[in-house]
Amino acid sequence: MTPLHSTLCRFALALLACTAACPALAAPPVAAVRDVVQTLHGVTVHDPYRYFENLKDPEVQAWLKGQGEHARQTLDRIDGRDQMEQRIAELSAASGDKLSDLVRMPGERIYYLKRGSQQKQYKLMLRVGLHGAEKVLVDPELEAARTGVPHAINYFVPSWDGRHVAYGMSAGGSEDTSLYILNVASGKRVGQPMARVHDSLVNWLPDSRSLTFNQLKALKEGESDTETYLDSRVLWLKLGQGEAQAKPVFGPQVTRDLGLARLDVGSIRFTPGSPWMLARTTDTTVPEGFLFVAPVSDLSQPRIHWKKISTLADKIVDIELRGNALYYRTHQNAPRYKVMKLDLRHPDLARAQEVAIAPADGVLEGFVLTRNAVMAAVREGTSIGIRRYTDGDTTGQAIALPYAGAAELHEDPAHGYDDMLYTLAGWTRLPLEFQLRGNVSVDTGLRAKVTMPALPEIEVEQVNVPSHDGVLVPMTLLHRKGLQRNGANPTLLDGYGAYGYSETAHFSAAQMVWLERGGVLALPNIRGSGVYGEPWHLAGVKASKPNTWKDGIACAQYLIAQGWTTPRTLAVMGTSAGGTFVGRSITSAPQLFAAAIFNVGDMDMVRSEESANGITNISEFGSSRNADDFPALLEMSSYHHIVDGTAYPAVLLIHGLNDPRVDVWHSAKAAARLQAASSSGKPVLLRLDAQAGHGMGSTATQRDAMYADIYSFLLWQMGKIQASN
């Protein structure tokens, strides 16, 4: 734990204590204005709350504590808020156990994360065969009970022989992950945990006696947080060794002759039966990077003879290794992606063969290898289907699914099975795990079927909305069947629009509570998403970023014009990078919205790269140090577009104090600026969670409480419910 984390933890405990002990509603503290004025690339930029970036400052901590206290007390006074949380919890529990990250290994071993219907956190589970007895391998609730702080499993990687499993665990939503190795038979940990292994870039060698992992460097006293992801290295660790014995084998400061940049975060991939290993780099945000190959036998030699296969320009985003073949997914000359096959004995991309292409109306969004086929996930709008590609059939054959929805293909890293496991979920259908045998899908029984409480019948509509430039933006509408377009429906426009991430069919108990209260949920795939492939993503990055919120504004205007809602009952929401979507929507067209939700949102894009994780997002948004990028960053920075005397909608900003991806000062700066600038008299609340981060690792209880706060706040501001004085 760094000194900053220690300071924040002490502050978090104080915030919790004060929140519980201070029932009297007080006005939120007013932040002092200490404007920092800079001239950046010839533009004068004001930053009145720059000092908030020093989260160790007692004045900043006191302000945050007061804001969090005020928000909590205000939200708790909304009529029906607690009943809404109870209903969300009821539906969440009734929807059964939650499963994720299923991995199928040799010997019919199936690993997955599972959160029981009455449990707070996911556990790591193992069963041998689909009908084998279930075994708990790792239970983070035990650590939570011991420390009083929520813990979460961030990733896991089983060894090929099944004797061990490596896993990462972090506390308080921090994602400050340590790597552990578990002996499956004894249930005991092997060796000591390895600190700063934040990503799942962990890979076992084919003999299962050692593994490689990427470790971030330990920051020196006084070293900037912006150094966090620079100069990471891949270490090779044999079972039973300590960290001091691990051998550095790859990284910018390890393999200096490979031309790696300081932000090239590496991993090394192995597969049983293959004599090759693949080293790959990303900047942790975009998947494209360098790709190298070398014989596995080189690992024990004084020098590894890496041969470069590709660079960022080759646009490779996914890889699989089988025998002498590298399979990779790319958008090089394939805007909707394709899968290629390369013989590693002659690792020249010019020799690669096309094995799978996307259908004309779909996007090839991912793939896995079975023993004798390439199985691809193909997106069409918010649905994801499955397509099988066999030797010589590059167009593939669509697989009929049990019902309409989105399929998630599960990993078979050793490529040892003819069949495949996948999960299928829909907007109104609970997820189930299926085994695909040939063309037939059979329920695996891994997730017990449950009977849900009575819910209203939900309609799902797909519409296309003309944006500011005439481009049609796809949007999904969810609402109760027969809901009238009388302009009085509470409507939530929820968008993201970054990294090529697309809105996808899924079941949400919390969303059902909003819908059964007569709400409308509008989910647009604005530009910046990948719903139509890479060109749609690129139409919402850097200089093209305004399309993201202009698409959102067009969707808001459509909802009003079509009679679904009015500005009195329309809200907008964005999470993380979606902070730009919601922030620039309300700063561009505040008159359209009654309320806005900023969930761990990016708010100050000019200063974002000054944080630990900010540097990893330059590839998506740009750098303020770059004269060409700066105008776009300033344009997308919501904080810098808040104008005094503007009647802004009511605002709820949500943030975890341990957020490693978007620092809490983003929300703090925006909250202070909106409180000072807004002339509407509507509330601007800063909701803080002392034991949460970016949302990863949050418990079921934390999530239920957050959605109860969001939905009750919106209904209050839309005039549907009241709040006590």
XYZ file of C-alpha atoms in Angstrom:
725
model
C 0.000 0.000 0.000
C 1.408 3.349 -1.060
C 1.384 6.358 1.286
C -1.440 7.854 -0.782
C -3.532 4.705 -0.354
C -2.859 4.768 3.403
C -3.997 8.396 3.600
C -7.141 7.694 1.611
C -7.991 4.696 3.777
C -7.743 6.766 6.956
C -9.902 9.437 5.311
C -12.372 6.767 4.138
C -12.856 5.445 7.670
C -13.430 8.973 8.946
C -15.989 9.577 6.195
C -17.860 6.395 7.095
C -17.896 7.262 10.783
C -19.143 10.809 10.192
C -21.763 9.687 7.697
C -23.211 7.263 10.229
C -23.111 9.683 13.142
C -24.320 12.982 11.633
C -28.086 12.812 10.919
C -28.679 16.571 10.682
C -28.830 17.793 7.090
C -26.257 20.505 6.504
C -25.454 22.471 3.395
C -22.564 21.092 1.376
C -19.252 22.826 2.008
C -18.264 25.523 -0.462
C -14.915 25.019 -2.162
C -12.497 27.921 -2.271
C -11.611 29.094 -5.772
C -7.884 29.140 -6.457
C -7.719 29.549 -10.164
C -4.678 28.201 -11.951
C -4.344 29.870 -15.341
C -2.229 28.286 -18.045
C -1.576 29.033 -21.666
C -1.554 25.739 -23.526
C -0.719 25.838 -27.227
C -1.831 29.473 -27.357
C -5.092 28.910 -25.462
C -5.777 30.333 -21.982
C -7.127 27.571 -19.736
C -8.627 28.153 -16.292
C -8.589 25.510 -13.549
C -10.252 26.942 -10.401
C -9.992 23.722 -8.394
C -6.568 22.393 -9.408
C -5.711 21.941 -5.728
C -8.273 19.109 -5.509
C -5.770 16.892 -7.315
C -3.790 16.683 -4.068
C -6.031 14.181 -2.305
C -3.695 14.131 0.702
C -4.438 17.788 1.443
C -6.467 17.960 4.721
C -8.572 20.767 3.270
C -9.496 18.617 0.268
C -10.267 15.648 2.489
C -12.502 17.772 4.714
C -14.381 19.093 1.679
C -14.873 15.591 0.289
C -16.060 14.336 3.657
C -18.593 17.153 3.923
C -19.812 16.597 0.384
C -20.174 12.855 0.915
C -22.057 13.409 4.151
C -24.432 15.910 2.556
C -25.110 13.619 -0.424
C -25.782 10.606 1.773
C -28.201 12.445 4.019
C -30.014 14.014 1.066
C -30.414 10.696 -0.739
C -31.631 8.966 2.421
C -34.460 11.522 2.683
C -35.970 10.620 -0.685
C -39.322 8.928 -0.131
C -39.252 5.286 -1.148
C -35.497 5.144 -1.630
C -35.043 2.297 0.880
C -37.980 0.364 -0.558
C -36.402 0.660 -3.991
C -33.136 -0.785 -2.686
C -35.071 -3.654 -1.116
C -36.828 -4.334 -4.403
C -33.549 -4.297 -6.336
C -32.017 -6.691 -3.798
C -35.103 -8.915 -3.977
C -35.004 -9.186 -7.764
C -31.233 -9.606 -7.770
C -31.463 -12.504 -5.317
C -34.435 -14.006 -7.142
C -32.555 -13.978 -10.434
C -30.326 -16.716 -9.037
C -26.613 -17.302 -8.873
C -24.277 -15.164 -10.970
C -21.512 -16.887 -12.968
C -18.708 -15.277 -14.935
C -15.282 -15.881 -16.491
C -15.841 -19.566 -17.207
C -12.714 -21.411 -18.386
C -12.592 -25.045 -19.535
C -9.288 -26.830 -19.094
C -7.967 -30.315 -19.942
C -9.461 -33.168 -17.945
C -12.984 -31.680 -18.049
C -11.975 -29.168 -15.378
C -14.250 -26.133 -15.404
C -13.295 -23.012 -13.458
C -15.529 -19.991 -12.953
C -16.427 -17.163 -10.623
C -19.735 -17.532 -8.814
C -21.750 -15.267 -6.566
C -24.600 -17.049 -4.844
C -28.005 -15.371 -4.868
C -27.653 -14.417 -1.194
C -23.932 -13.645 -1.280
C -22.038 -10.377 -1.604
C -18.983 -11.365 -3.619
C -17.785 -13.774 -6.297
C -15.886 -16.918 -5.285
C -13.525 -18.968 -7.462
C -15.069 -22.363 -8.156
C -13.969 -25.648 -9.741
C -15.860 -28.664 -10.903
C -14.680 -31.677 -12.898
C -17.233 -32.334 -15.619
C -20.445 -30.433 -16.110
C -22.174 -32.535 -13.476
C -19.249 -32.858 -11.072
C -19.340 -31.622 -7.511
C -18.669 -27.919 -7.082
C -15.607 -26.933 -5.042
C -14.795 -23.503 -3.622
C -11.146 -22.676 -4.279
C -10.958 -19.038 -3.149
C -13.492 -17.124 -1.053
C -12.700 -13.400 -0.782
C -15.381 -13.043 1.899
C -12.942 -14.696 4.299
C -10.483 -11.851 3.719
C -13.290 -9.328 4.081
C -14.289 -10.828 7.433
C -10.675 -10.793 8.606
C -9.885 -7.216 7.554
C -13.256 -5.472 7.522
C -12.600 -4.360 3.925
C -14.329 -5.891 0.856
C -12.013 -8.060 -1.244
C -12.490 -9.221 -4.827
C -10.925 -11.722 -7.203
C -9.675 -9.720 -10.184
C -8.590 -12.664 -12.356
C -7.539 -16.316 -12.244
C -5.402 -18.558 -14.463
C -5.380 -22.350 -13.883
C -2.293 -24.422 -14.630
C -2.588 -26.861 -17.505
C -2.224 -29.930 -15.280
C -4.837 -28.740 -12.795
C -2.598 -28.818 -9.749
C -2.420 -25.076 -9.213
C -4.307 -21.927 -9.997
C -2.879 -18.412 -10.030
C -5.253 -15.635 -9.060
C -5.242 -11.925 -8.349
C -7.079 -10.316 -5.430
C -7.468 -6.703 -4.317
C -9.219 -4.804 -1.526
C -11.756 -1.991 -1.326
C -12.310 -1.747 -5.082
C -8.755 -0.483 -5.504
C -7.704 -3.040 -8.153
C -4.282 -2.847 -6.458
C -3.898 -6.536 -7.150
C -1.479 -9.073 -5.728
C -0.821 -12.414 -7.414
C -1.317 -15.610 -5.390
C -0.727 -19.249 -6.319
C -3.011 -21.893 -4.830
C -2.361 -25.627 -4.504
C -5.736 -27.010 -5.547
C -5.475 -30.292 -3.640
C -4.399 -28.830 -0.298
C -6.166 -25.490 -0.594
C -2.997 -23.757 0.619
C -1.094 -20.927 -1.001
C 2.283 -21.635 -2.545
C 5.014 -19.114 -1.728
C 4.394 -15.448 -1.042
C 2.040 -13.109 -2.949
C 3.528 -10.966 -5.708
C 2.552 -7.304 -5.406
C 1.551 -4.995 -8.281
C 0.342 -7.689 -10.674
C -2.708 -5.678 -11.708
C -3.738 -7.316 -14.960
C -4.482 -10.887 -15.934
C -1.251 -11.061 -17.953
C -0.374 -14.331 -16.216
C 0.509 -17.445 -18.221
C 1.639 -20.938 -17.258
C 4.368 -22.680 -19.216
C 3.281 -25.920 -20.921
C 4.819 -28.108 -18.173
C 2.811 -26.253 -15.450
C 5.928 -25.926 -13.282
C 6.396 -22.191 -13.761
C 4.583 -19.123 -15.013
C 5.170 -15.631 -16.338
C 3.418 -12.469 -15.182
C 3.582 -8.735 -15.719
C 4.537 -6.693 -12.661
C 4.337 -2.921 -12.371
C 7.352 -1.217 -10.872
C 7.383 0.024 -7.286
C 7.249 3.802 -7.276
C 10.087 5.526 -5.461
C 9.492 8.142 -2.791
C 8.287 11.314 -4.489
C 7.907 9.666 -7.895
C 4.832 10.798 -9.846
C 1.800 8.521 -10.120
C 2.068 8.973 -13.885
C 5.022 6.557 -13.753
C 2.763 3.707 -12.548
C 2.357 1.879 -15.869
C 5.721 2.754 -17.355
C 8.614 0.279 -17.541
C 6.651 -2.748 -16.370
C 8.347 -6.098 -16.840
C 7.462 -9.733 -17.413
C 8.931 -12.062 -14.791
C 9.407 -15.827 -15.034
C 8.700 -17.562 -11.730
C 9.183 -21.221 -10.896
C 6.850 -22.767 -8.354
C 8.147 -22.317 -4.830
C 10.460 -19.428 -5.694
C 10.198 -16.000 -4.125
C 9.899 -12.728 -5.989
C 13.627 -12.081 -5.649
C 14.321 -15.278 -7.617
C 11.932 -14.450 -10.465
C 13.779 -13.793 -13.706
C 12.979 -10.685 -15.801
C 12.462 -11.882 -19.379
C 10.611 -9.125 -21.253
C 9.878 -5.411 -21.033
C 11.125 -1.944 -22.045
C 14.012 -2.031 -19.568
C 14.665 -5.773 -19.964
C 14.666 -6.367 -23.732
C 16.032 -2.976 -24.756
C 16.901 -4.059 -28.284
C 13.262 -4.658 -29.282
C 12.306 -0.988 -29.585
C 9.604 -1.078 -26.902
C 8.119 2.141 -25.541
C 7.956 2.722 -21.801
C 4.183 2.144 -21.862
C 4.414 -1.206 -23.671
C 2.905 -3.528 -21.064
C 3.881 -7.073 -21.992
C 2.811 -10.664 -21.531
C 4.046 -14.029 -22.826
C 1.591 -16.635 -24.099
C 2.118 -20.426 -24.082
C -0.018 -23.394 -25.120
C 0.532 -27.146 -24.549
C 1.766 -28.865 -27.672
C 3.313 -25.733 -29.144
C 7.095 -25.202 -29.229
C 6.530 -21.434 -29.456
C 5.878 -18.598 -27.080
C 4.381 -15.249 -28.041
C 5.263 -11.946 -26.404
C 2.623 -9.281 -26.798
C 2.327 -5.653 -25.697
C -0.529 -3.181 -25.231
C -0.834 0.182 -23.505
C -3.481 -1.495 -21.262
C -6.239 0.366 -23.125
C -6.020 -0.458 -26.834
C -5.311 -4.104 -27.701
C -3.025 -3.365 -30.654
C 0.719 -3.437 -30.019
C 3.902 -5.395 -30.684
C 3.921 -9.153 -31.207
C 7.076 -11.308 -31.048
C 7.743 -15.042 -31.279
C 10.538 -17.247 -29.918
C 11.024 -20.929 -29.044
C 9.872 -21.807 -25.527
C 13.276 -23.419 -25.015
C 14.901 -19.975 -25.238
C 13.366 -19.006 -21.904
C 16.062 -20.875 -19.994
C 18.869 -19.542 -22.173
C 20.970 -16.424 -21.475
C 19.282 -14.678 -24.392
C 15.851 -15.037 -25.949
C 15.894 -14.664 -29.716
C 12.642 -12.758 -30.218
C 11.482 -12.256 -33.791
C 9.070 -9.389 -34.419
C 5.794 -10.386 -36.064
C 3.797 -7.158 -35.905
C 3.511 -3.594 -34.642
C 0.596 -1.324 -33.780
C 0.150 -0.605 -37.483
C -0.818 -4.227 -38.164
C -3.966 -3.789 -36.049
C -3.938 -7.174 -34.344
C -6.340 -7.253 -31.387
C -6.690 -10.946 -30.336
C -4.371 -13.928 -30.584
C -4.534 -17.703 -30.077
C -1.674 -20.189 -30.313
C -2.037 -23.813 -31.457
C 0.913 -25.959 -32.464
C 2.904 -24.086 -35.085
C 0.005 -21.757 -35.913
C -0.818 -18.270 -34.703
C -4.459 -17.278 -35.129
C -5.162 -13.574 -34.821
C -8.087 -11.166 -35.182
C -7.359 -7.925 -36.995
C -9.063 -4.915 -38.538
C -6.286 -4.434 -41.080
C -8.194 -4.088 -44.367
C -11.211 -5.475 -42.492
C -13.256 -2.754 -40.759
C -15.560 -5.417 -39.290
C -12.623 -7.684 -38.438
C -11.345 -11.025 -39.674
C -9.293 -13.940 -38.331
C -5.990 -14.870 -39.937
C -3.679 -17.882 -39.541
C 0.120 -17.660 -39.652
C 2.661 -20.485 -39.646
C 5.182 -19.506 -36.976
C 7.948 -21.404 -38.700
C 7.768 -18.608 -41.274
C 6.442 -15.658 -39.194
C 5.852 -13.153 -41.965
C 2.366 -11.586 -41.942
C 2.441 -11.494 -45.727
C 2.194 -15.305 -45.600
C -0.875 -15.331 -43.316
C -4.050 -16.982 -44.575
C -7.588 -15.742 -44.078
C -9.680 -18.225 -42.092
C -12.738 -16.234 -40.970
C -14.410 -13.067 -42.208
C -17.376 -11.170 -40.800
C -20.739 -11.456 -42.564
C -21.836 -8.321 -44.372
C -24.243 -7.256 -41.630
C -22.124 -8.282 -38.638
C -18.967 -7.505 -36.714
C -16.594 -10.356 -35.866
C -16.146 -9.371 -32.234
C -14.155 -12.299 -30.832
C -13.157 -15.909 -31.403
C -12.059 -19.101 -29.688
C -10.456 -22.243 -31.056
C -11.923 -25.681 -30.571
C -10.132 -28.838 -31.621
C -11.310 -28.542 -35.215
C -12.875 -25.125 -35.814
C -12.753 -21.403 -35.270
C -15.818 -20.290 -33.314
C -16.603 -16.604 -33.626
C -18.840 -14.189 -31.769
C -20.600 -12.022 -34.356
C -22.376 -8.819 -33.363
C -25.522 -7.534 -35.037
C -26.675 -4.480 -33.108
C -27.028 -5.370 -29.437
C -27.241 -9.115 -30.201
C -24.262 -11.454 -30.511
C -24.533 -14.710 -32.414
C -22.163 -17.626 -32.983
C -20.575 -18.618 -36.258
C -18.464 -21.731 -36.979
C -15.561 -21.596 -39.436
C -13.934 -24.849 -40.558
C -10.931 -25.388 -42.837
C -11.530 -23.781 -46.206
C -14.786 -22.085 -45.166
C -13.917 -18.442 -44.587
C -17.547 -17.254 -44.618
C -18.609 -19.641 -41.870
C -21.967 -21.047 -40.830
C -24.343 -19.317 -38.391
C -25.432 -21.368 -35.381
C -29.089 -21.229 -34.357
C -29.328 -20.167 -30.694
C -32.017 -21.154 -28.178
C -33.345 -17.595 -28.040
C -32.420 -14.102 -29.187
C -29.750 -12.405 -27.115
C -26.021 -12.025 -26.740
C -23.727 -15.030 -26.620
C -20.445 -15.022 -24.698
C -17.951 -17.669 -25.845
C -15.999 -19.356 -23.051
C -12.318 -20.077 -23.185
C -10.790 -23.439 -24.046
C -7.121 -22.332 -23.812
C -5.715 -25.768 -24.660
C -8.131 -26.126 -27.620
C -8.870 -29.660 -26.478
C -12.610 -30.041 -27.094
C -14.835 -30.535 -30.135
C -17.773 -28.875 -28.394
C -17.905 -25.408 -26.831
C -19.428 -23.742 -23.784
C -21.106 -20.355 -23.968
C -23.460 -18.113 -22.007
C -26.573 -16.611 -23.555
C -28.456 -13.653 -22.066
C -31.154 -11.285 -23.297
C -32.742 -8.022 -22.282
C -35.553 -9.925 -20.584
C -33.955 -13.379 -20.276
C -31.736 -14.498 -17.437
C -28.342 -15.808 -18.577
C -27.831 -19.540 -18.977
C -24.750 -21.608 -19.833
C -25.009 -23.863 -22.866
C -22.890 -26.614 -24.378
C -22.775 -26.454 -28.164
C -22.610 -29.999 -29.563
C -22.426 -29.765 -33.314
C -25.272 -27.359 -34.059
C -27.314 -28.214 -30.961
C -27.214 -26.153 -27.768
C -27.836 -28.039 -24.509
C -28.349 -26.405 -21.120
C -25.328 -27.340 -18.999
C -27.126 -26.986 -15.689
C -24.213 -24.940 -14.347
C -26.694 -22.232 -13.406
C -29.923 -23.417 -11.811
C -33.104 -22.173 -13.433
C -35.162 -19.945 -11.166
C -38.690 -18.564 -11.069
C -38.645 -14.801 -10.948
C -41.224 -12.745 -9.056
C -43.966 -11.278 -11.201
C -42.575 -8.631 -13.527
C -44.319 -6.479 -16.104
C -44.018 -7.535 -19.717
C -41.181 -5.554 -21.287
C -40.987 -4.427 -24.885
C -37.653 -3.982 -26.632
C -37.549 -1.625 -29.599
C -34.702 -0.854 -31.977
C -34.732 2.586 -33.579
C -32.349 4.582 -35.752
C -31.948 8.251 -34.896
C -30.632 10.870 -37.357
C -27.725 12.680 -35.723
C -26.455 16.219 -36.311
C -24.817 15.214 -39.594
C -27.538 12.870 -40.838
C -25.780 9.685 -39.722
C -28.231 7.155 -38.255
C -27.444 6.180 -34.661
C -28.911 2.872 -33.417
C -30.716 3.027 -30.070
C -32.457 0.363 -28.004
C -35.575 1.290 -26.021
C -36.843 -0.786 -23.094
C -40.226 -0.061 -21.477
C -43.361 -1.663 -20.129
C -45.621 -3.145 -22.773
C -48.317 -0.702 -23.789
C -46.644 2.310 -22.201
C -48.222 5.461 -23.592
C -46.179 8.142 -25.291
C -47.733 10.903 -23.245
C -44.530 12.841 -22.580
C -44.659 12.032 -18.868
C -42.554 8.870 -18.738
C -39.394 9.006 -16.613
C -36.723 8.284 -19.212
C -33.026 7.559 -18.751
C -30.667 8.010 -21.706
C -27.574 5.988 -20.770
C -24.542 6.145 -23.097
C -20.830 5.361 -23.240
C -19.174 5.722 -26.640
C -15.487 4.870 -26.201
C -12.880 2.167 -26.859
C -15.190 0.417 -29.320
C -17.314 -0.868 -26.424
C -20.916 -1.450 -27.530
C -24.227 -1.673 -25.706
C -25.118 -5.368 -25.580
C -28.217 -7.343 -24.611
C -28.102 -8.377 -20.949
C -30.431 -8.887 -18.016
C -30.305 -6.426 -15.113
C -32.441 -6.738 -11.991
C -31.842 -3.059 -11.196
C -33.027 -1.984 -14.637
C -36.177 -4.052 -14.161
C -37.031 -1.995 -11.086
C -36.740 1.204 -13.150
C -38.932 -0.293 -15.887
C -41.612 -1.589 -13.549
C -41.909 1.929 -12.096
C -42.944 3.111 -15.545
C -39.479 4.159 -16.620
C -38.056 4.080 -20.122
C -34.451 3.030 -20.675
C -32.770 4.358 -23.833
C -29.412 2.815 -24.748
C -27.775 4.341 -27.839
C -24.726 2.912 -29.577
C -23.257 6.351 -30.199
C -20.082 6.837 -32.204
C -17.053 5.715 -30.257
C -18.707 2.336 -29.747
C -17.924 -0.570 -32.059
C -21.429 -1.547 -33.082
C -20.545 -1.171 -36.781
C -16.880 -2.061 -36.487
C -13.717 -0.016 -36.214
C -14.822 2.944 -38.398
C -17.718 3.597 -35.988
C -15.258 3.551 -33.091
C -12.843 5.919 -34.825
C -15.710 8.315 -35.554
C -15.788 9.033 -31.804
C -12.132 9.436 -30.821
C -9.872 12.496 -30.488
C -10.922 15.174 -33.004
C -14.041 13.149 -33.865
C -15.144 12.911 -30.228
C -17.902 15.567 -30.504
C -19.913 12.994 -32.456
C -20.273 11.067 -29.198
C -22.292 13.694 -27.336
C -23.913 15.151 -30.446
C -25.279 11.670 -31.158
C -26.543 11.614 -27.573
C -28.218 15.010 -27.888
C -29.895 13.852 -31.107
C -31.203 10.794 -29.236
C -32.529 13.028 -26.448
C -34.335 15.216 -28.983
C -35.772 12.096 -30.656
C -37.165 10.809 -27.351
C -38.885 14.146 -26.769
C -40.158 14.482 -30.353
C -41.577 10.955 -30.309
C -43.538 11.672 -27.134
C -41.689 9.319 -24.833
C -40.683 12.088 -22.469
C -40.137 15.819 -22.016
C -37.223 17.802 -20.553
C -39.044 17.596 -17.197
C -38.760 13.783 -17.165
C -35.608 13.083 -19.189
C -32.266 12.219 -17.583
C -28.869 11.382 -19.022
C -26.217 9.073 -17.578
C -22.654 8.048 -18.378
C -20.084 5.864 -16.637
C -16.283 6.242 -16.709
C -15.404 7.398 -20.253
C -19.147 7.975 -20.559
C -18.532 11.007 -18.350
C -17.717 12.867 -21.550
C -21.010 11.752 -23.084
C -23.140 12.961 -20.174
C -20.987 15.968 -19.288
C -20.859 17.486 -22.726
C -24.545 16.672 -23.260
C -25.629 18.807 -20.316
C -23.075 21.550 -20.978
C -24.149 21.743 -24.632
C -27.909 21.357 -24.154
C -28.813 21.733 -20.444
C -32.411 22.613 -21.348
C -33.087 19.045 -22.513
C -32.584 17.322 -19.167
C -34.129 17.244 -15.707
C -31.197 15.368 -14.206
C -27.795 13.860 -14.978
C -25.830 10.986 -13.458
C -22.019 10.981 -13.589
C -20.780 7.555 -12.490
C -16.983 7.566 -11.933
C -16.844 9.891 -14.916
C -13.948 11.435 -16.810
C -14.563 15.154 -16.310
C -11.278 17.020 -16.756
C -9.737 15.671 -19.944
C -7.072 18.379 -20.066
C -5.508 17.111 -16.825
C -6.467 13.457 -17.095
C -3.040 12.252 -18.170
C -1.553 13.680 -14.960
C -3.054 10.720 -13.082
C -1.681 7.183 -12.879
C -4.106 5.681 -15.385
C -4.456 8.785 -17.547
C -1.366 8.056 -19.593
C -2.835 4.738 -20.754
C -5.771 6.549 -22.373
C -3.771 8.853 -24.623
C -4.272 6.417 -27.500
C -8.052 6.923 -27.247
C -8.335 10.601 -26.337
C -4.997 12.269 -27.065
C -2.406 14.180 -25.038
C -2.661 17.778 -23.846
C 1.083 18.018 -24.456
C 0.449 17.468 -28.161
C -0.564 20.622 -30.039
C -2.624 18.591 -32.505
C -4.501 16.689 -29.789
C -5.068 19.561 -27.370
C -8.030 21.300 -29.079
C -10.012 18.050 -29.100
C -9.180 17.349 -25.443
C -10.323 20.803 -24.401
C -13.498 20.400 -26.431
C -14.357 17.050 -24.759
C -13.491 18.236 -21.228
C -16.840 18.794 -19.463
C -15.236 20.607 -16.527
C -13.970 23.364 -18.811
C -17.394 23.892 -20.424
C -19.329 24.651 -17.236
C -20.500 28.269 -17.524
C -21.535 30.536 -14.661
C -25.204 31.443 -14.463
C -26.423 28.464 -16.506
C -29.548 26.577 -15.407
C -28.057 23.102 -15.249
C -30.137 20.019 -14.467
C -29.907 18.280 -11.109
C -26.671 16.302 -10.906
C -25.584 13.223 -8.982
C -21.871 12.447 -9.206
C -20.835 8.996 -7.973
C -17.294 7.970 -7.138
C -15.322 5.421 -5.117
C -12.446 6.845 -3.126
C -10.176 3.973 -4.193
C -10.750 4.385 -7.925
C -7.494 3.614 -9.807
C -8.893 4.302 -13.271
C -10.530 7.722 -12.919
C -9.247 9.646 -9.911
C -11.930 10.960 -7.563
C -10.749 14.523 -8.188
C -12.508 14.394 -11.577
C -15.875 14.236 -9.835
C -14.768 16.620 -7.084
C -13.730 19.341 -9.537
C -16.941 18.993 -11.531
C -19.118 19.011 -8.404
C -17.484 22.180 -7.075
C -17.734 23.925 -10.427
C -21.379 22.948 -10.994
C -22.368 23.977 -7.468
C -20.814 27.388 -8.049
C -22.086 27.891 -11.599
C -25.626 26.500 -11.769
C -28.494 28.984 -11.537
C -31.282 26.375 -11.547
C -31.332 25.850 -7.789
C -31.341 22.099 -8.385
C -29.074 19.888 -6.259
C -25.557 18.878 -7.214
C -24.618 15.898 -5.037
C -21.257 14.140 -4.743
C -21.919 10.575 -3.566
C -18.754 8.919 -2.283
C -18.108 5.295 -1.333
C -15.176 4.824 1.009
C -14.735 1.132 0.176
C -15.200 1.190 -3.572
C -13.221 2.099 -6.657
C -14.234 2.100 -10.306
C -16.985 -0.471 -9.725
C -14.818 -3.546 -10.241
C -14.915 -5.574 -7.066
C -17.968 -3.854 -5.616
C -20.217 -6.171 -3.642
C -23.825 -6.930 -4.503
C -24.879 -4.770 -1.557
C -22.849 -1.818 -2.831
C -24.309 -2.112 -6.327
C -27.893 -2.411 -5.086
C -27.441 0.696 -2.937
C -25.919 2.669 -5.808
C -28.777 1.916 -8.202
C -31.348 2.711 -5.522
C -29.685 6.099 -5.108
C -29.601 6.708 -8.860
C -33.204 5.777 -9.618
C -34.734 7.438 -6.557
C -32.745 10.635 -7.246
C -34.030 10.685 -10.814
C -37.663 10.086 -9.859
C -37.370 12.820 -7.225
C -36.007 15.321 -9.715
C -38.645 14.334 -12.260
C -41.378 15.079 -9.750
C -42.515 11.467 -9.433
C -41.671 11.167 -5.717
C -40.903 13.571 -2.911
C -38.118 14.032 -0.387
C -38.442 14.734 3.341
C -37.250 18.053 4.717
